[in-house]
Amino acid sequence: MKKRTPDMNRDWIVTARTLSEALPYLQRYSGAVVVVKFGGNAMGDADAMAAFARDIVLMKQVGMNPVVVHGGGPMINEMLDKLGIKSEFVRGKRVTDQRTVEVVEMVLTGLVNKRIVQAIMDEGGRAVGLSGKDDDLMVAEVDDPELGFVGRPVEMNVQVLRDLYSAGIIPVVAPVATGMDMLETFNVNGDTAAGAIAGALKADRLLLLTDVAGVKDASGEVITQITPDQVHAMIADGTIAGGMIPKTETALYALEKGVRAVVILDGRLPNACLLELFTEHGAGSIIREPRD
Ligand SMILES: Nc1ncnc2c1ncn2[C@@H]1O[C@H](COP(=O)(O)OP(=O)(O)O)[C@@H](O)[C@H]1O
Ligand SMILES: CC(=O)N[C@@H](CCC(=O)OP(=O)(O)O)C(=O)O
């Protein structure tokens, strides 16, 4: 029930203006395919999950086609700890043996994926969870033998995602892939999976939600606009390190595949996706080719 009071409260005037100012963005993104990578560190508590889900449902409601690809590194760590399995990362990717890949698949597809699907449904959206193994969505090869069962996507079959979003359903993808022989299971970094999916869909936007405000320079300041050449230089000189390496490498890959722009932004910020897509301000770091 709406509250109707004779005196107009200024907050509502601001809300109405914000909606009105969103019109050009709503028009620009109508029908747009937006791949959103939701990192484990960005998931935070139940409130953060609900806020994320609400943004995604709103995007769908206004005519966009969001595709969610998630991570879950901290949740995998917790389960590996409980099972007494040691784990380490090399250049931002988890060294994955046979036991570890089983835990990774269980946590990502069984726990994290279903939590996100539920959160979207709780906000009134329709969501279906799947992994890269479903309908051969993502077929991978060994990325680097030193990392074990870590996959590099080599073949993407994204028709299932088009079928889902065309039917009004939000796909939620866990970054687990099948091998070329259809026997092996590969652990794929969530950012890498999101980039491969965005590239294969030629998405209009790839949003990588993480736990920092964006890509930072050597003095710790967030750079709001970056070109691929700058990213290469920052990886080479070590300014971009750890988990930011697969993230920025993913951005470069997605741009090469025809994604128009990639944004790395703070998923803990309330309404991070809406801020980026529907306001003049934007959020985080946008990576794209320089404009003339
Ligand atoms: N230049 C940089 N700018 C921002 N973050 C960086 C940079 N270099 C390294 N990082 C690290 O990368 C992390 C993000 O990667 P990661 O922890 O894998 O995120 P997620 O779990 O969201 O995928 C940041 O928390 C930060 O510690
Ligand atoms: C190969 C590799 O590193 N896979 C990741 C998959 C999950 C992930 O990417 O989670 P975040 O997005 O939360 O970091 C892992 O095992 O942690």
Short mmCIF file of C-alpha atoms and ligand atoms in Angstrom, two decimals:
data_model
loop_
_atom_site.label_atom_id
_atom_site.label_comp_id
_atom_site.label_asym_id
_atom_site.label_seq_id
_atom_site.Cartn_x
_atom_site.Cartn_y
_atom_site.Cartn_z
CA MET A 1 0.00 0.00 0.00
CA LYS A 2 1.41 3.43 -0.95
CA LYS A 3 1.68 6.14 1.66
CA ARG A 4 -0.02 9.26 0.33
CA THR A 5 0.80 12.34 2.35
CA PRO A 6 -0.03 15.91 1.30
CA ASP A 7 3.54 17.19 1.83
CA MET A 8 5.98 15.79 -0.71
CA ASN A 9 8.97 14.25 1.03
CA ARG A 10 12.19 15.22 -0.78
CA ASP A 11 13.49 11.60 -0.74
CA TRP A 12 10.69 10.50 -3.03
CA ILE A 13 11.39 13.37 -5.42
CA VAL A 14 15.00 12.16 -5.67
CA THR A 15 13.82 8.58 -6.25
CA ALA A 16 11.55 9.70 -9.08
CA ARG A 17 14.34 11.79 -10.65
CA THR A 18 16.76 8.84 -10.45
CA LEU A 19 14.25 6.66 -12.28
CA SER A 20 13.72 9.34 -14.92
CA GLU A 21 17.48 9.76 -15.42
CA ALA A 22 17.79 6.01 -15.97
CA LEU A 23 15.62 6.19 -19.13
CA PRO A 24 18.47 6.56 -21.68
CA TYR A 25 20.30 3.64 -20.08
CA LEU A 26 17.17 1.50 -20.02
CA GLN A 27 16.76 2.24 -23.73
CA ARG A 28 20.42 1.58 -24.53
CA TYR A 29 20.48 -1.76 -22.73
CA SER A 30 17.10 -3.07 -23.84
CA GLY A 31 17.70 -6.66 -25.00
CA ALA A 32 21.42 -6.44 -24.07
CA VAL A 33 23.21 -9.58 -22.93
CA VAL A 34 25.11 -8.85 -19.71
CA VAL A 35 27.29 -11.54 -18.17
CA VAL A 36 27.78 -10.95 -14.44
CA LYS A 37 30.54 -12.79 -12.56
CA PHE A 38 29.67 -12.96 -8.86
CA GLY A 39 32.88 -13.75 -6.94
CA GLY A 40 32.94 -15.68 -3.68
CA ASN A 41 34.40 -12.68 -1.85
CA ALA A 42 31.63 -10.43 -3.15
CA MET A 43 28.89 -12.77 -1.85
CA GLY A 44 29.28 -11.71 1.76
CA ASP A 45 26.26 -12.32 3.97
CA ALA A 46 22.61 -13.14 3.19
CA ASP A 47 21.78 -9.44 2.77
CA ALA A 48 24.53 -8.98 0.15
CA MET A 49 23.26 -12.06 -1.70
CA ALA A 50 19.67 -10.76 -1.63
CA ALA A 51 20.76 -7.31 -2.86
CA PHE A 52 22.70 -8.89 -5.73
CA ALA A 53 19.73 -11.08 -6.66
CA ARG A 54 17.42 -8.06 -6.63
CA ASP A 55 19.67 -6.16 -9.06
CA ILE A 56 19.73 -9.17 -11.41
CA VAL A 57 15.93 -9.56 -11.27
CA LEU A 58 15.52 -5.84 -11.96
CA MET A 59 17.84 -6.10 -14.99
CA LYS A 60 15.71 -8.94 -16.35
CA GLN A 61 12.49 -7.07 -15.58
CA VAL A 62 13.55 -4.05 -17.65
CA GLY A 63 14.37 -6.17 -20.70
CA MET A 64 18.04 -7.05 -20.34
CA ASN A 65 19.34 -10.62 -20.49
CA PRO A 66 21.58 -11.18 -17.46
CA VAL A 67 23.63 -14.39 -17.31
CA VAL A 68 25.20 -15.07 -13.90
CA VAL A 69 28.51 -16.94 -13.62
CA HIS A 70 29.66 -17.43 -10.05
CA GLY A 71 32.80 -18.23 -8.07
CA GLY A 72 32.99 -19.57 -4.54
CA GLY A 73 36.69 -19.75 -3.67
CA PRO A 74 36.19 -18.98 0.07
CA MET A 75 33.42 -21.63 0.32
CA ILE A 76 35.71 -24.21 -1.35
CA ASN A 77 38.50 -23.27 1.09
CA GLU A 78 36.15 -23.81 4.04
CA MET A 79 35.12 -27.27 2.84
CA LEU A 80 38.71 -28.31 2.03
CA ASP A 81 39.72 -27.18 5.54
CA LYS A 82 36.94 -29.28 7.12
CA LEU A 83 38.12 -32.30 5.12
CA GLY A 84 41.77 -31.64 6.02
CA ILE A 85 42.81 -31.17 2.37
CA LYS A 86 45.56 -28.62 1.80
CA SER A 87 45.24 -26.22 -1.11
CA GLU A 88 47.43 -23.58 -2.73
CA PHE A 89 47.14 -21.00 -5.49
CA VAL A 90 49.57 -20.33 -8.33
CA ARG A 91 49.04 -17.05 -10.27
CA GLY A 92 45.49 -16.77 -8.87
CA LYS A 93 44.43 -20.34 -9.74
CA ARG A 94 43.94 -23.26 -7.33
CA VAL A 95 46.26 -26.23 -7.78
CA THR A 96 43.63 -28.98 -8.17
CA ASP A 97 44.21 -32.72 -7.70
CA GLN A 98 41.57 -35.47 -8.12
CA ARG A 99 40.21 -35.15 -4.55
CA THR A 100 40.13 -31.38 -4.75
CA VAL A 101 38.22 -31.29 -8.03
CA GLU A 102 35.52 -33.47 -6.46
CA VAL A 103 35.16 -31.02 -3.55
CA VAL A 104 35.19 -28.04 -5.95
CA GLU A 105 32.37 -29.54 -8.04
CA MET A 106 30.34 -30.43 -4.96
CA VAL A 107 30.64 -27.00 -3.34
CA LEU A 108 30.11 -24.96 -6.52
CA THR A 109 27.23 -26.92 -8.04
CA GLY A 110 25.60 -28.20 -4.86
CA LEU A 111 25.92 -25.32 -2.43
CA VAL A 112 26.86 -22.00 -4.00
CA ASN A 113 24.88 -22.39 -7.24
CA LYS A 114 21.68 -23.34 -5.46
CA ARG A 115 22.01 -20.46 -2.98
CA ILE A 116 22.16 -17.96 -5.84
CA VAL A 117 19.27 -19.62 -7.71
CA GLN A 118 17.19 -19.49 -4.52
CA ALA A 119 18.08 -15.84 -3.87
CA ILE A 120 16.93 -14.87 -7.40
CA MET A 121 13.67 -16.78 -6.95
CA ASP A 122 13.15 -15.12 -3.56
CA GLU A 123 13.23 -11.76 -5.38
CA GLY A 124 10.56 -12.91 -7.83
CA GLY A 125 12.78 -13.97 -10.74
CA ARG A 126 13.00 -17.30 -12.54
CA ALA A 127 16.44 -18.90 -12.39
CA VAL A 128 17.94 -22.22 -13.46
CA GLY A 129 21.32 -23.42 -12.19
CA LEU A 130 23.72 -25.38 -14.37
CA SER A 131 27.43 -26.04 -14.68
CA GLY A 132 29.70 -26.07 -17.71
CA LYS A 133 29.06 -29.82 -17.90
CA ASP A 134 25.36 -29.35 -18.73
CA ASP A 135 24.57 -29.55 -22.44
CA ASP A 136 28.37 -29.40 -23.10
CA LEU A 137 28.23 -25.70 -22.26
CA MET A 138 31.96 -25.52 -21.49
CA VAL A 139 34.51 -28.08 -22.67
CA ALA A 140 38.03 -27.62 -21.31
CA GLU A 141 41.60 -28.85 -21.63
CA VAL A 142 44.42 -28.89 -19.08
CA ASP A 143 45.41 -25.26 -18.54
CA ASP A 144 48.89 -25.91 -17.17
CA PRO A 145 50.05 -29.38 -16.03
CA GLU A 146 51.47 -27.77 -12.87
CA LEU A 147 47.89 -26.90 -11.79
CA GLY A 148 46.39 -30.40 -12.22
CA PHE A 149 42.69 -30.49 -13.08
CA VAL A 150 42.40 -26.79 -13.83
CA GLY A 151 40.65 -26.27 -17.12
CA ARG A 152 41.10 -23.80 -19.96
CA PRO A 153 37.81 -23.56 -21.90
CA VAL A 154 38.38 -24.61 -25.51
CA GLU A 155 34.85 -25.21 -26.79
CA MET A 156 31.72 -23.32 -25.81
CA ASN A 157 28.14 -24.35 -26.62
CA VAL A 158 26.14 -21.39 -25.37
CA GLN A 159 22.84 -22.17 -27.13
CA VAL A 160 21.43 -23.50 -23.84
CA LEU A 161 21.98 -20.03 -22.29
CA ARG A 162 20.18 -18.33 -25.20
CA ASP A 163 17.33 -20.83 -24.88
CA LEU A 164 17.02 -20.07 -21.17
CA TYR A 165 17.13 -16.28 -21.33
CA SER A 166 14.81 -16.19 -24.36
CA ALA A 167 12.31 -18.13 -22.23
CA GLY A 168 12.48 -15.53 -19.44
CA ILE A 169 14.85 -17.57 -17.26
CA ILE A 170 18.07 -16.27 -15.69
CA PRO A 171 20.87 -18.85 -16.15
CA VAL A 172 23.23 -19.27 -13.17
CA VAL A 173 26.45 -21.06 -14.17
CA ALA A 174 28.96 -22.87 -11.91
CA PRO A 175 32.51 -22.79 -13.36
CA VAL A 176 33.06 -26.53 -13.72
CA ALA A 177 33.84 -27.97 -17.17
CA THR A 178 33.87 -31.31 -18.84
CA GLY A 179 36.96 -32.65 -20.67
CA MET A 180 37.23 -33.31 -24.42
CA ASP A 181 36.75 -37.04 -23.78
CA MET A 182 33.67 -36.25 -21.63
CA LEU A 183 35.24 -38.21 -18.76
CA GLU A 184 37.27 -35.68 -16.81
CA THR A 185 35.98 -32.83 -14.67
CA PHE A 186 37.87 -29.54 -14.66
CA ASN A 187 37.95 -26.74 -12.13
CA VAL A 188 37.77 -23.47 -14.06
CA ASN A 189 38.52 -20.13 -12.45
CA GLY A 190 35.21 -18.25 -12.19
CA ASP A 191 36.55 -15.21 -14.01
CA THR A 192 37.93 -17.35 -16.84
CA ALA A 193 34.56 -19.11 -17.20
CA ALA A 194 32.68 -15.79 -17.23
CA GLY A 195 35.01 -14.45 -19.94
CA ALA A 196 34.61 -17.56 -22.08
CA ILE A 197 30.81 -17.36 -21.78
CA ALA A 198 30.69 -13.60 -22.43
CA GLY A 199 32.99 -14.07 -25.44
CA ALA A 200 30.92 -16.90 -26.92
CA LEU A 201 27.71 -14.89 -26.42
CA LYS A 202 29.41 -11.69 -27.73
CA ALA A 203 27.88 -10.04 -24.69
CA ASP A 204 27.33 -6.30 -24.55
CA ARG A 205 28.90 -6.11 -21.09
CA LEU A 206 30.88 -8.36 -18.77
CA LEU A 207 30.71 -7.26 -15.13
CA LEU A 208 33.24 -8.84 -12.78
CA LEU A 209 32.07 -8.32 -9.20
CA THR A 210 34.81 -8.60 -6.60
CA ASP A 211 35.83 -7.29 -3.17
CA VAL A 212 37.88 -4.27 -4.22
CA ALA A 213 36.70 -0.97 -5.70
CA GLY A 214 38.40 -1.70 -9.04
CA VAL A 215 41.85 -2.10 -10.57
CA LYS A 216 44.35 -0.10 -8.52
CA ASP A 217 47.53 1.59 -9.70
CA ALA A 218 50.89 1.36 -7.89
CA SER A 219 49.80 4.01 -5.36
CA GLY A 220 46.55 2.16 -4.57
CA GLU A 221 44.21 4.51 -6.46
CA VAL A 222 41.40 2.95 -8.51
CA ILE A 223 41.81 3.59 -12.24
CA THR A 224 38.35 4.26 -13.67
CA GLN A 225 39.18 3.67 -17.37
CA ILE A 226 41.91 1.33 -18.59
CA THR A 227 43.01 0.19 -22.04
CA PRO A 228 44.23 -3.36 -22.81
CA ASP A 229 47.78 -1.97 -23.35
CA GLN A 230 47.78 -0.49 -19.83
CA VAL A 231 46.58 -3.82 -18.39
CA HIS A 232 49.45 -5.70 -20.12
CA ALA A 233 51.96 -3.23 -18.67
CA MET A 234 50.50 -3.45 -15.15
CA ILE A 235 50.62 -7.27 -15.18
CA ALA A 236 54.22 -7.19 -16.45
CA ASP A 237 55.41 -4.77 -13.74
CA GLY A 238 53.53 -6.58 -10.93
CA THR A 239 51.02 -3.80 -10.12
CA ILE A 240 48.27 -6.29 -10.99
CA ALA A 241 48.85 -9.44 -8.90
CA GLY A 242 47.12 -12.50 -7.35
CA GLY A 243 43.42 -12.93 -8.12
CA MET A 244 43.44 -9.72 -10.18
CA ILE A 245 45.56 -11.49 -12.84
CA PRO A 246 42.88 -13.98 -14.04
CA LYS A 247 40.34 -11.17 -13.76
CA THR A 248 42.18 -8.74 -16.03
CA GLU A 249 43.37 -11.50 -18.39
CA THR A 250 39.71 -12.50 -18.70
CA ALA A 251 38.83 -8.92 -19.56
CA LEU A 252 41.41 -8.85 -22.37
CA TYR A 253 40.23 -12.20 -23.72
CA ALA A 254 36.57 -11.11 -23.68
CA LEU A 255 37.36 -7.85 -25.51
CA GLU A 256 39.26 -9.81 -28.18
CA LYS A 257 36.22 -12.05 -28.63
CA GLY A 258 33.97 -9.06 -29.28
CA VAL A 259 32.57 -8.13 -25.84
CA ARG A 260 32.17 -4.34 -25.97
CA ALA A 261 33.43 -3.49 -22.49
CA VAL A 262 34.40 -5.20 -19.25
CA VAL A 263 33.90 -3.62 -15.84
CA ILE A 264 35.65 -4.74 -12.64
CA LEU A 265 33.66 -3.42 -9.69
CA ASP A 266 33.02 -3.85 -5.98
CA GLY A 267 30.20 -6.36 -5.52
CA ARG A 268 29.91 -5.42 -1.84
CA LEU A 269 28.68 -1.96 -2.80
CA PRO A 270 24.87 -1.78 -2.51
CA ASN A 271 23.30 -2.01 -5.99
CA ALA A 272 26.71 -2.24 -7.68
CA CYS A 273 25.25 -3.52 -10.99
CA LEU A 274 22.56 -0.84 -11.13
CA LEU A 275 25.07 1.89 -10.33
CA GLU A 276 27.22 0.74 -13.25
CA LEU A 277 24.45 0.17 -15.79
CA PHE A 278 21.82 2.79 -15.01
CA THR A 279 23.64 5.88 -13.76
CA GLU A 280 25.95 8.43 -15.33
CA HIS A 281 28.44 7.78 -12.55
CA GLY A 282 29.26 4.14 -13.23
CA ALA A 283 31.32 2.05 -10.83
CA GLY A 284 34.76 0.47 -10.68
CA SER A 285 37.21 0.17 -13.59
CA ILE A 286 36.03 -0.08 -17.19
CA ILE A 287 38.41 -1.86 -19.57
CA ARG A 288 37.98 -1.21 -23.29
CA GLU A 289 39.88 -0.14 -26.38
CA PRO A 290 40.65 3.59 -26.43
CA ARG A 291 37.99 5.69 -28.14
CA ASP A 292 38.90 8.17 -30.90
N1 LIG B 1 46.21 -3.87 -8.97
C1 LIG B 1 45.26 -4.45 -8.21
N2 LIG B 1 44.07 -3.81 -8.04
C2 LIG B 1 43.10 -4.36 -7.28
N3 LIG B 1 43.21 -5.56 -6.65
C3 LIG B 1 44.35 -6.26 -6.79
C4 LIG B 1 45.42 -5.74 -7.59
N4 LIG B 1 46.43 -6.65 -7.55
C5 LIG B 1 46.02 -7.66 -6.78
N5 LIG B 1 44.77 -7.46 -6.30
C6 LIG B 1 44.04 -8.41 -5.44
O1 LIG B 1 43.07 -9.12 -6.22
C7 LIG B 1 41.97 -9.45 -5.37
C8 LIG B 1 40.73 -9.82 -6.18
O2 LIG B 1 40.85 -11.13 -6.68
P1 LIG B 1 40.10 -12.38 -5.97
O3 LIG B 1 40.44 -12.38 -4.52
O4 LIG B 1 40.40 -13.60 -6.76
O5 LIG B 1 38.58 -11.93 -6.13
P2 LIG B 1 37.21 -12.77 -6.31
O6 LIG B 1 37.16 -13.80 -5.23
O7 LIG B 1 36.18 -11.71 -6.17
O8 LIG B 1 37.25 -13.37 -7.69
C9 LIG B 1 41.83 -8.21 -4.51
O9 LIG B 1 41.17 -8.47 -3.29
C10 LIG B 1 43.28 -7.76 -4.30
O10 LIG B 1 43.80 -8.29 -3.10
C1 LIG B 2 40.99 -22.81 -10.95
C2 LIG B 2 40.40 -22.03 -9.80
O1 LIG B 2 41.10 -21.27 -9.15
N1 LIG B 2 39.10 -22.20 -9.57
C3 LIG B 2 38.39 -21.53 -8.53
C4 LIG B 2 36.90 -21.67 -8.79
C5 LIG B 2 36.05 -20.78 -7.92
C6 LIG B 2 36.33 -19.29 -8.12
O2 LIG B 2 36.83 -18.83 -9.14
O3 LIG B 2 35.92 -18.54 -7.06
P1 LIG B 2 36.10 -16.95 -6.82
O4 LIG B 2 35.55 -16.26 -8.00
O5 LIG B 2 35.30 -16.73 -5.60
O6 LIG B 2 37.57 -16.67 -6.62
C7 LIG B 2 38.75 -22.14 -7.14
O7 LIG B 2 39.02 -23.34 -7.07
O8 LIG B 2 38.71 -21.39 -6.15
#
